Coordinates of C-alpha atoms and ligand atoms in Angstrom, one line a residue:
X1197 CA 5.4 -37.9 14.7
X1198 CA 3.8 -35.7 12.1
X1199 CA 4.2 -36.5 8.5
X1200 CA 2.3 -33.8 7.3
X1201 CA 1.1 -29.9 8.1
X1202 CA -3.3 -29.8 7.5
X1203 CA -4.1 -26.7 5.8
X1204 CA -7.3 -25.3 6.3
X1205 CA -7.9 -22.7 3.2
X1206 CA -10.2 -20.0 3.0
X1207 CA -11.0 -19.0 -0.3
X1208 CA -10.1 -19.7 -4.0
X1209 CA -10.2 -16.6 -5.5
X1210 CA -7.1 -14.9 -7.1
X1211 CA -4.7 -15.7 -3.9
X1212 CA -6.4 -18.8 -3.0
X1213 CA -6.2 -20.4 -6.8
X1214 CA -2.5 -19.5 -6.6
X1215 CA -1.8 -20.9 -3.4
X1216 CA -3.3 -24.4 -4.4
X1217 CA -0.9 -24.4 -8.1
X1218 CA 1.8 -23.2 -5.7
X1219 CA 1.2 -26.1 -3.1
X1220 CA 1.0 -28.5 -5.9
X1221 CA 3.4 -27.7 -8.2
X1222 CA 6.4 -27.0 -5.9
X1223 CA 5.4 -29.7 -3.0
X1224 CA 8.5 -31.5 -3.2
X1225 CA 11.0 -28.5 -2.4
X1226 CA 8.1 -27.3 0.5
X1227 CA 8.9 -30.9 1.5
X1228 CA 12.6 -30.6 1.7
X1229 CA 12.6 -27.1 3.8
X1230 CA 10.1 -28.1 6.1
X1231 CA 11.0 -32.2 6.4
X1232 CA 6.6 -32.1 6.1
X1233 CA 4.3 -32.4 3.5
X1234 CA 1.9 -29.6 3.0
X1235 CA -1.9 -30.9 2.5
X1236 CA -5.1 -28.9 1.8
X1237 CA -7.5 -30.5 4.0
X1238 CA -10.2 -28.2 3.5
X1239 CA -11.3 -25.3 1.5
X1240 CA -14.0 -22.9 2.5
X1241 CA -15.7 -21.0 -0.6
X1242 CA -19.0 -19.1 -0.8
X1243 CA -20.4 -20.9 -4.0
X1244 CA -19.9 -24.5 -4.4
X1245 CA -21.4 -24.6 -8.1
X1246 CA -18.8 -22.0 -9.9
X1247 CA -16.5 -23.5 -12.1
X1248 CA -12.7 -23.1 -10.8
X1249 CA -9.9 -22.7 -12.9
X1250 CA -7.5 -25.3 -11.1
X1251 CA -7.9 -29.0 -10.6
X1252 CA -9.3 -30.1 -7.0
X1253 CA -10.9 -32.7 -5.5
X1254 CA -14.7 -31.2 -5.1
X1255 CA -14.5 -33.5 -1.5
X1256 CA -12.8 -31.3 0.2
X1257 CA -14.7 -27.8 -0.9
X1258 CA -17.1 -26.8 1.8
X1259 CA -19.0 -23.8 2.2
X1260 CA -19.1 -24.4 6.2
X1261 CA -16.5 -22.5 8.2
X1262 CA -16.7 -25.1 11.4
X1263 CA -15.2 -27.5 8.8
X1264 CA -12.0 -25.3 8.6
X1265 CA -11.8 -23.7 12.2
X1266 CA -13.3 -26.5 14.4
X1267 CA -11.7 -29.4 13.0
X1268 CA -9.4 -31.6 14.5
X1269 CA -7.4 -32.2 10.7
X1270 CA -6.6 -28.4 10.5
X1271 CA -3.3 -27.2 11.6
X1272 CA -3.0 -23.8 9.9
X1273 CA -6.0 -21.8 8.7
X1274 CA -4.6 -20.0 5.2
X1275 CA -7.1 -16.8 5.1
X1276 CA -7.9 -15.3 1.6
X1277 CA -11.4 -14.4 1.7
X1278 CA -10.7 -10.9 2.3
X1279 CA -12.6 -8.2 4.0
X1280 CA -13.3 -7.2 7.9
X1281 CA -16.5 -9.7 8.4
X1282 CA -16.8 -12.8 8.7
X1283 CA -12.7 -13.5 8.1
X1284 CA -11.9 -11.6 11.8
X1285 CA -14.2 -13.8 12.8
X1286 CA -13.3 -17.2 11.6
X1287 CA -9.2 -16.1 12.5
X1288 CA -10.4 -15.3 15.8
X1289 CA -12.4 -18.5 16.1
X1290 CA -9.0 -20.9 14.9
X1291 CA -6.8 -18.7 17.0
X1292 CA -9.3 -19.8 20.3
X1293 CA -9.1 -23.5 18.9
X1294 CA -5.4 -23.2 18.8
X1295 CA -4.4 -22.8 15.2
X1296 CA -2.1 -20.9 13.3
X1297 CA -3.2 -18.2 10.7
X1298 CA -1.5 -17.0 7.7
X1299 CA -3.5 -14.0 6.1
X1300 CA -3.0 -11.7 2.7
X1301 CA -5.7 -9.4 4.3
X1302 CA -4.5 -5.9 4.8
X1303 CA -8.2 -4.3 5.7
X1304 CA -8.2 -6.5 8.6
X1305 CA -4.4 -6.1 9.4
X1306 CA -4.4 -2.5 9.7
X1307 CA -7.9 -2.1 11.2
X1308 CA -7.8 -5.2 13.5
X1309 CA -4.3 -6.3 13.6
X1310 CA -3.7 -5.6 17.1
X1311 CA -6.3 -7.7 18.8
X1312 CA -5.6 -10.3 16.5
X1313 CA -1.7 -10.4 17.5
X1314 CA -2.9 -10.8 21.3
X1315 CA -5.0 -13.5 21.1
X1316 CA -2.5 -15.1 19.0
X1317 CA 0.3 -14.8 21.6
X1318 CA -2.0 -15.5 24.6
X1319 CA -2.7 -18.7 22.4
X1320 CA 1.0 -19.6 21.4
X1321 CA -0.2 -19.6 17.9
X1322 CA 1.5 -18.0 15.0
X1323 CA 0.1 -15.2 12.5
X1324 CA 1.7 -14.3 9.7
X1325 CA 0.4 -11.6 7.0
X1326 CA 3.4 -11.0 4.5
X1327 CA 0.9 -10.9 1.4
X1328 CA -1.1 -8.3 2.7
X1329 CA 1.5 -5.4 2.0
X1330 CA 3.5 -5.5 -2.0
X1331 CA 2.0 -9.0 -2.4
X1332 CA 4.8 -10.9 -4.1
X1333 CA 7.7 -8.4 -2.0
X1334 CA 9.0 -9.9 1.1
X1335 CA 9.0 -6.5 2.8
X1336 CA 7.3 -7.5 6.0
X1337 CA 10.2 -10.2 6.9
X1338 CA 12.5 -7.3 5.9
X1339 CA 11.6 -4.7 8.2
X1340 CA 11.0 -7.1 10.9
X1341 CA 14.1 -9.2 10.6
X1342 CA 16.4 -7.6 8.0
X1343 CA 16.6 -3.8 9.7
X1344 CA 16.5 -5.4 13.2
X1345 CA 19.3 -3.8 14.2
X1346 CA 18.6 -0.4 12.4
X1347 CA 16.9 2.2 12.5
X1348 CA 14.4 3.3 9.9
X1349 CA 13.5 7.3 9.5
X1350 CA 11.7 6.7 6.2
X1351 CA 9.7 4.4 3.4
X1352 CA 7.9 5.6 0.8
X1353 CA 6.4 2.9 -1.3
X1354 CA 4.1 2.3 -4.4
X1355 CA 2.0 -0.4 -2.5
X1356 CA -0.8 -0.5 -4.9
X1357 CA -0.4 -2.2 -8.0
X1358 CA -3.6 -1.2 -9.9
X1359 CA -3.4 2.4 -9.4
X1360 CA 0.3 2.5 -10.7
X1361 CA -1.2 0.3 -13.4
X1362 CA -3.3 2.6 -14.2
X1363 CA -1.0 5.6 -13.3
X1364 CA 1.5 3.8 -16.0
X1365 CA -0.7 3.5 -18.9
X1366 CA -2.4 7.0 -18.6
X1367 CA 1.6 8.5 -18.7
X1368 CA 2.8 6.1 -20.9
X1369 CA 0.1 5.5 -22.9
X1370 CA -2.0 8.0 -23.0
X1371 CA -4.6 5.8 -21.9
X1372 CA -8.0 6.4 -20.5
X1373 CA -8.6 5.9 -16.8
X1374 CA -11.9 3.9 -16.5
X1375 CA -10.3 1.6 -19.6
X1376 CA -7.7 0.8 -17.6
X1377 CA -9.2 0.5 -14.3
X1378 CA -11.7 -2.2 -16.0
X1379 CA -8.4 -4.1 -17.7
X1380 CA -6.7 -3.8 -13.8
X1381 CA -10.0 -5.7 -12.4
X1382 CA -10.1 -8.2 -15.3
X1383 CA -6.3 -9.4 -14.7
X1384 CA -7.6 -10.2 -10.8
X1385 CA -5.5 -6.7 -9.1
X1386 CA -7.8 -4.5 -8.4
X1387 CA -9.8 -5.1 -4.6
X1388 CA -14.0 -6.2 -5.5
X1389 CA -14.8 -2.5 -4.7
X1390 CA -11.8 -0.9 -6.7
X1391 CA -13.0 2.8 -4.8
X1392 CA -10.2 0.8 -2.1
X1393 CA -7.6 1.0 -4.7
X1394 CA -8.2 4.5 -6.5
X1395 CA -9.4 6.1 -3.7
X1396 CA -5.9 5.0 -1.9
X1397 CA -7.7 3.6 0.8
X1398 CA -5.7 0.4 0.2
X1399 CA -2.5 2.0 0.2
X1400 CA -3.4 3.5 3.2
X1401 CA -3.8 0.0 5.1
X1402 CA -0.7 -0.8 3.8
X1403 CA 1.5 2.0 4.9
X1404 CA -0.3 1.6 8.4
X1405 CA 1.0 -1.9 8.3
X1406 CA 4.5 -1.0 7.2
X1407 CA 5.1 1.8 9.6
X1408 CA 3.6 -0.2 12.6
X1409 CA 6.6 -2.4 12.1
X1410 CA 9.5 0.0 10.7
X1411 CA 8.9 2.8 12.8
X1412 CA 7.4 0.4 16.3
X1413 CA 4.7 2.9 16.9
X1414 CA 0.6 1.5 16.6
X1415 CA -0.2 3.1 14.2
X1416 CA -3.6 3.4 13.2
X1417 CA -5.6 3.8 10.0
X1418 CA -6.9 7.1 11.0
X1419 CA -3.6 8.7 11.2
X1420 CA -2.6 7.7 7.9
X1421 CA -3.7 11.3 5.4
X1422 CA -5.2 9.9 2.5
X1423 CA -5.7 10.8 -0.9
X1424 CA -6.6 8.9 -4.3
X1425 CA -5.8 9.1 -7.9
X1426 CA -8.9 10.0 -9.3
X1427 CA -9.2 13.9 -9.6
X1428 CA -5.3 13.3 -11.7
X1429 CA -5.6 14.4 -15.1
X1430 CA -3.2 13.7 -18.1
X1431 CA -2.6 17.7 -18.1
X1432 CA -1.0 17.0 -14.3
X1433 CA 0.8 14.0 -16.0
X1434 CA 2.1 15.7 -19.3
X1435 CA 3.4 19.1 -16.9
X1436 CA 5.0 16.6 -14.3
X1437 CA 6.6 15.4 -17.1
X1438 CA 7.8 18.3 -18.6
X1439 CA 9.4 19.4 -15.7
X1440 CA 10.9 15.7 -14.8
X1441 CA 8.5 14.1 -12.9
X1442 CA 6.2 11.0 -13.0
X1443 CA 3.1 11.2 -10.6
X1444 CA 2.4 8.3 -8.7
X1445 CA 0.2 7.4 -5.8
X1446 CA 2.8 7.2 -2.8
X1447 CA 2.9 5.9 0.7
X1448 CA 5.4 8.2 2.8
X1449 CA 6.3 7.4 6.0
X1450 CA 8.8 9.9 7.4
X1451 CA 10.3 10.1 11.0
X1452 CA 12.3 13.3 12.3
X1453 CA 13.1 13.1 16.0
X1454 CA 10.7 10.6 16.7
X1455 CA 7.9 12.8 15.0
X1456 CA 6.0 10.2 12.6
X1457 CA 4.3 11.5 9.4
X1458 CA 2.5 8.8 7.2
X1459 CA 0.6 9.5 4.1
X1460 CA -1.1 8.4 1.0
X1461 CA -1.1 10.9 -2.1
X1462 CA -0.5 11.2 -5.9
X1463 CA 3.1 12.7 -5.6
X1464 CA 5.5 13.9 -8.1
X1465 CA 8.5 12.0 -7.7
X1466 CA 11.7 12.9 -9.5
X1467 CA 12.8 10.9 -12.3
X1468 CA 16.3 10.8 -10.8
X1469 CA 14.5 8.5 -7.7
X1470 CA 14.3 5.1 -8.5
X1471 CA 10.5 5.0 -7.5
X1472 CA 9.8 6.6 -10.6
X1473 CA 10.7 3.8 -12.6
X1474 CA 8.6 1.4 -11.0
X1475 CA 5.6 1.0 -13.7
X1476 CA 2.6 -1.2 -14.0
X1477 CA 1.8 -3.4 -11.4
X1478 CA 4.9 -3.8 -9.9
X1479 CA 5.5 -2.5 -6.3
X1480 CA 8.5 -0.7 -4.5
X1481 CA 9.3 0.2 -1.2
X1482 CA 12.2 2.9 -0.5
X1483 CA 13.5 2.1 3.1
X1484 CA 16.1 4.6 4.5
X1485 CA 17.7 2.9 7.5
X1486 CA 20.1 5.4 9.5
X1487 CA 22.9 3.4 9.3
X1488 CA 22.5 1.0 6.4
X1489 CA 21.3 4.3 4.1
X1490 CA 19.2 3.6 0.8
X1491 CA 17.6 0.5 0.3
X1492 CA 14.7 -0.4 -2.1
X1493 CA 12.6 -3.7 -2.1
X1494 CA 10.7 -4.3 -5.5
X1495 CA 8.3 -7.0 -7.5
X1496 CA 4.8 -7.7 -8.2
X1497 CA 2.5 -5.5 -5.6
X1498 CA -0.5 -8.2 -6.4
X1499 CA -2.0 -11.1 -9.0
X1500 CA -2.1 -14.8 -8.5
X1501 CA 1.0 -16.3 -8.6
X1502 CA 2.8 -13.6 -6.9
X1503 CA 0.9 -13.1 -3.9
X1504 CA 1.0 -16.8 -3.1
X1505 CA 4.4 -16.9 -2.8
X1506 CA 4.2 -14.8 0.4
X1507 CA 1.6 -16.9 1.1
X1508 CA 2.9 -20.1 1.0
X1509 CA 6.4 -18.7 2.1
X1510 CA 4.5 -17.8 5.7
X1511 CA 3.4 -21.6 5.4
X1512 CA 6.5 -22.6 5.6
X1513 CA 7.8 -20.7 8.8
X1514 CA 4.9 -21.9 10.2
X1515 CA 5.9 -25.1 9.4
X1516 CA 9.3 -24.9 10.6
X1517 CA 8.1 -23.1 13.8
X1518 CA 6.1 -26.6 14.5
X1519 CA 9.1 -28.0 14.4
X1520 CA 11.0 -26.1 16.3
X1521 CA 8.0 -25.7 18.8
X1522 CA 8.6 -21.9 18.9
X1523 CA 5.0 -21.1 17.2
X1524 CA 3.8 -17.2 19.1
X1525 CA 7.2 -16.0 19.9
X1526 CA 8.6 -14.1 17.5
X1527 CA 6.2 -11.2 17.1
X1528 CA 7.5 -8.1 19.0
X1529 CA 4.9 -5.4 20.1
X1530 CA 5.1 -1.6 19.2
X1531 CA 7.4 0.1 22.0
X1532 CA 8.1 3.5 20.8
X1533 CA 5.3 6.0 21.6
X1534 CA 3.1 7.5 19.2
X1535 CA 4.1 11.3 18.0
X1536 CA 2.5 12.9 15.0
X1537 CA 4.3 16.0 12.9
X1538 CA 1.8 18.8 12.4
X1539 CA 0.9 20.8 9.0
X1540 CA 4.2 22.7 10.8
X1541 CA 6.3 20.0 11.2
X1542 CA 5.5 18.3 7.4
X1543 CA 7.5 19.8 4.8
X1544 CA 8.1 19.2 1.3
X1545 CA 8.3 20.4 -2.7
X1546 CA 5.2 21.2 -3.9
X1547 CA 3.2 21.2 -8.0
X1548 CA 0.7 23.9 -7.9
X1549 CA -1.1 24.6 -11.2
X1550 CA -3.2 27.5 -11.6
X1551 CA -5.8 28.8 -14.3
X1552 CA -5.5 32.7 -14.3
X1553 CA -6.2 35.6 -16.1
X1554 CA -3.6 36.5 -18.5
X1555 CA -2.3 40.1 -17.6
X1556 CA -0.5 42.0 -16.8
X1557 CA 0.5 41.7 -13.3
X1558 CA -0.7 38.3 -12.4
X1559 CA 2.7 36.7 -12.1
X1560 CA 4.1 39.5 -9.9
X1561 CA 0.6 39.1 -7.6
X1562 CA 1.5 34.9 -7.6
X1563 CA 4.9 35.4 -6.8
X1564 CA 4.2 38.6 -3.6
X1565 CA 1.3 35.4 -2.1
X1566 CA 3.9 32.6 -2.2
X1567 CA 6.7 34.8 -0.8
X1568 CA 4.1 36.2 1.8
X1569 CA 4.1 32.9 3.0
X1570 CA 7.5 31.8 3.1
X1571 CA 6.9 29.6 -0.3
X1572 CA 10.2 30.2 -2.8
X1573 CA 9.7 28.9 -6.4
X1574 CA 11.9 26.3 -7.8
X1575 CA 10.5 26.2 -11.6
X1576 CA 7.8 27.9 -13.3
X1577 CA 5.8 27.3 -16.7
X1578 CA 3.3 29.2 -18.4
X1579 CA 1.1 27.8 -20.8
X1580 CA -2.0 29.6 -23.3
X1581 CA -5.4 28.0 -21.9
X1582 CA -8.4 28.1 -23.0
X1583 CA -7.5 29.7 -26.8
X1584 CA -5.1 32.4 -24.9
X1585 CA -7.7 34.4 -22.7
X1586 CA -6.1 33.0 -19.9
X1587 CA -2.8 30.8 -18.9
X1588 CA -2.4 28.1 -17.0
X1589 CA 0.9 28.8 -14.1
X1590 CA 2.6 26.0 -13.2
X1591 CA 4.6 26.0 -10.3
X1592 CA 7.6 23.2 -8.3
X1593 CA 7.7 25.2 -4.9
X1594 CA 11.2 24.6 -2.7
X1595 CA 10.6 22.8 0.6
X1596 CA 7.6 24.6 2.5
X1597 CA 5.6 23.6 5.5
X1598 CA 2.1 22.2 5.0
X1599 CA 0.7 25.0 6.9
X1600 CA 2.4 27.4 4.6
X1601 CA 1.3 25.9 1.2
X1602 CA -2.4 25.6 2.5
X1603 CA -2.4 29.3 3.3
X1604 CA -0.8 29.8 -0.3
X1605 CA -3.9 28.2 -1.7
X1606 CA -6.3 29.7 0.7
X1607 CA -5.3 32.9 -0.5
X1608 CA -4.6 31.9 -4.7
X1609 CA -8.5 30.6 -4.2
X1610 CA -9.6 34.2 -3.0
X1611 CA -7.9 36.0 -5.5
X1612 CA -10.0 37.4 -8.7
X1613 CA -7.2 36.9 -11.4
X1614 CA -6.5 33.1 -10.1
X1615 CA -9.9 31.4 -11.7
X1616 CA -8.7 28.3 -10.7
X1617 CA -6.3 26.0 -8.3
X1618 CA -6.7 23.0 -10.4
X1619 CA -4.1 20.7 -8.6
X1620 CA -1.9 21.2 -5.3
X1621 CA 0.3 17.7 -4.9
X1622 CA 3.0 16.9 -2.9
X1623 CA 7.2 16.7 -4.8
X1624 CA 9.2 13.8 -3.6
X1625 CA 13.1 12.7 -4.0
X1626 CA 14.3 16.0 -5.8
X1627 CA 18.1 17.2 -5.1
X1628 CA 17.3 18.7 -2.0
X1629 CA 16.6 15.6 -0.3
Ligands
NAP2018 P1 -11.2 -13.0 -4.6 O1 -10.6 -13.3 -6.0 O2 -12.4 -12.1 -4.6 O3 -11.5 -14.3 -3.9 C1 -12.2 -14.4 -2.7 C2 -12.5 -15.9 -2.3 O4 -13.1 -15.9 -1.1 C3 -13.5 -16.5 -3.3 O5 -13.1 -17.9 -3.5 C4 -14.8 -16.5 -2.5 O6 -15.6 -17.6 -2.8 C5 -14.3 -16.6 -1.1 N1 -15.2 -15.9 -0.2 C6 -15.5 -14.6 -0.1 N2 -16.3 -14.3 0.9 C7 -16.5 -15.5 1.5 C8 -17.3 -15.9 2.7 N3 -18.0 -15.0 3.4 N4 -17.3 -17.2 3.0 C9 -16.6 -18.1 2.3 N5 -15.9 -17.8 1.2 C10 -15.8 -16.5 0.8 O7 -10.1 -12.3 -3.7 P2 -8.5 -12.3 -3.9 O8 -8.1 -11.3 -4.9 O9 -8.1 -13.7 -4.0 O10 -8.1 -11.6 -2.5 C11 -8.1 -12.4 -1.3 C12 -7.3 -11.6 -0.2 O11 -6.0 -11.4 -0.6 C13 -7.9 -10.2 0.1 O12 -7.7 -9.9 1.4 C14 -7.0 -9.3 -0.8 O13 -7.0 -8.0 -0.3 C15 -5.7 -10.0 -0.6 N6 -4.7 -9.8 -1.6 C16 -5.0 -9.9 -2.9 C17 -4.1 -9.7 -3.9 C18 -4.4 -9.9 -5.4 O14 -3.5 -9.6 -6.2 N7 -5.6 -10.3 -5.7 C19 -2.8 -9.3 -3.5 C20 -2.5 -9.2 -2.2 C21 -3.4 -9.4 -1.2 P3 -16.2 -17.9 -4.2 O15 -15.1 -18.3 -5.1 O16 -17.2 -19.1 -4.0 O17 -16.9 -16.7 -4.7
HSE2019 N1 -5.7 -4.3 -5.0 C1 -4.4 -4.5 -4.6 C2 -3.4 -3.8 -5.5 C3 -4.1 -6.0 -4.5 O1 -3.8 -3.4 -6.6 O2 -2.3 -3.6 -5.1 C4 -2.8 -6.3 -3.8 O3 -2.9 -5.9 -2.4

């Protein structure tokens, strides 16, 4: 009879610094839920000379991955290295030598996840990747377990913590966005190549991940749309504001009649939605179930402490799997076929700001172009640019189809008066809702 679980850990970055402190400072209650102790066996790092911040016996550092996936003293390989290659590797390896994984890697979830779920069901090993989406946010066990008998049409979540950071400070603050993307990577949020995080790339993973398991469709990273935060200026901030919005970088993933639209984009959302008070680093996810109605999960998207807790949490099912000897069962595959809405299916509010010439005229010529297209105006505000020659229009459309708004632009871009479309972005949890 086992007296203890071996832990094979991969990397003692951020995550894996947490999930040591989190090992060792709560052991005895891990002990008490599980009826095991928890012990790091191993722990696989790329330089064995730089200094770490946590007390650990140097005997078990190794920079050797066969000491982690190949031995015979590793139950569970804990997998926070991050990236596509070599971690798919070295999970794929452990899986084949018959160990289970627990993983806060979202790249190789939503890129990779798939094959890795196979082999670990033809393997009767477990995989568990709850850190990998709204780190400290148990949103994965959630959706999987907690909606189980619902059925989910929509989430829209702020899954990345150092863009809303960022996002935060710049509305808040006023602050400048390459101070506060540098502060974000210093406090251990922000991914090594933060163009993942502002870029929304990261997002994207995420939302691939949660609507793979809230809507049970595979879907891929290439169907997500995504867009970053970086072309968002604090004029866009200031007029969102104005007209009672914060802009955030937002997941949506929407189903109508089994049509499935999943996106990443700054968004205005409506101060009246309780997204727009999540700030900093924290993460939220809005999950509309048809019969449960509005729901919202929220907490720390990412940073030491808080994304070992999902780590260490998936430890412990594994744990109590072992005991149960029910380790590779519980994952359900998608079942629901893949449909995706069109630019005519995909409607929403949208912000349109425009540089134009002020005269007479131009406001009638705006108004004949969106109403040509089926677009009707919610609110409008004019503003004095550049010392008065010209204004600046800024527009909240009503609910239009994607392919409407497009052609709205198309034709504002090939117009003389409109010098400009500075910013087209997408309106979120208004009235009409
Ligand atoms: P990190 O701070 O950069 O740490 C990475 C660790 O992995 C380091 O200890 C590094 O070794 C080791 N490593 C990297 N490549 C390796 C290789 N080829 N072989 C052996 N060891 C290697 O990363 P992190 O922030 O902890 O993130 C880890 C994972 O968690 C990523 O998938 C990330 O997306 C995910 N995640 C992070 C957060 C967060 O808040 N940071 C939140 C949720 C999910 P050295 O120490 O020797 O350099
Ligand atoms: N870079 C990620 C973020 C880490 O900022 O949300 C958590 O996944």
């Amino acid at each position: 009879m086992k007296s203890s679980v071996r832990v094979g850990l991969m990397g003692l970055g951020t995550v894996g610094t947490g999930v040591v402190r989190l090992v060792q400072g709560h052991q005895n209650d891990l002990q008490k839920q599980t009826g095991l102790s928890i012990e790091i066996k191993k722990v696989l790092v790329q330089d064995l000379d730089k200094e770490r911040s946590i007390s650990i016996d140097k005997e078990l550092i190794t920079t050797d991955p066969l000491d982690l996936v190949a031995s015979d003293d590793v139950d569970v390989i804990v997998e926070v290295i991050g990236g596509i290659n070599p971690a798919k590797q070295y999970i794929l390896d452990a899986l084949d030598n018959g160990k289970h994984i627990v993983t806060a890697n979202k790249d190789l979830m939503a890129l990779h996840g798939a094959e890795i779920l196979k082999k670990a069901e033809e393997k009767g090993c477990d995989v568990f990747y709850e850190a990998s989406v709204a780190g400290g946010i148990p949103i994965l066990r959630a959706l999987v377990e907690g909606f189980a008998s619902d059925r989910i049409t929509q989430m829209m979540g702020i899954v990345n913590g150092t863009t809303n950071y960022i996002m935060t400070k710049m509305s808040q603050e006023g602050a400048d966005y390459n101070e506060v993307l540098k502060e974000a990577q210093q406090l251990g949020y922000a991914e090594s190549d933060p163009t993942a995080d502002v870029e929304g790339h990261d997002a994207a993973r995420k939302m691939a991940i949660l609507s793979t398991l809230g809507f049970h469709v595979d879907m891929s990273l290439e169907d997500v749309d995504c867009k970053g935060i970086s072309q968002v200026t604090s004029e866009d901030i200031s007029y969102a504001k104005k007209l009672g919005y914060e802009i955030k970088l937002l997941g949506i993933a929407k189903r109508d009649d089994n049509l499935i639209e999943v996106s990443v984009q700054p968004t205005l959302i409506s101060r009246k939605h309780p997204l727009a008070s999540v700030n900093g680093v924290f993460n939220a996810v809005y999950v509309y179930g048809e019969a449960v109605g509005e729901t919202m999960f929220y907490g720390p998207g990412a940073g030491e402490l808080p994304t070992a807790t999902a780590v260490v949490s998936d430890l412990v099912t594994v744990v109590k799997n072992m005991k149960l000897g029910v380790n590779g069962r519980g994952s359900v595959a998608p079942y629901m076929e893949k449909r995706l809405k069109n630019d005519e299916q995909i409607i929403s509010k949208y912000y349109l700001r425009l540089v134009v010439a002020d005269k007479r005229g131009v406001l009638a010529q705006i108004t004949r172009i969106l109403s040509e297209h089926d677009v009707s105006l919610e609110q409008v505000l004019q503003q004095p640019y550049n010392g008065g020659a010209q204004a600046e229009i800024i527009i909240v459309t009503h609910k239009a189809t994607r392919k409407d708004i497009y052609a709205v632009r198309r034709e504002f871009e090939g117009q003389d008066s409109v010098l400009e479309v500075k910013s087209l972005y997408r309106v979120e949890g208004g009235e009409e809702e």
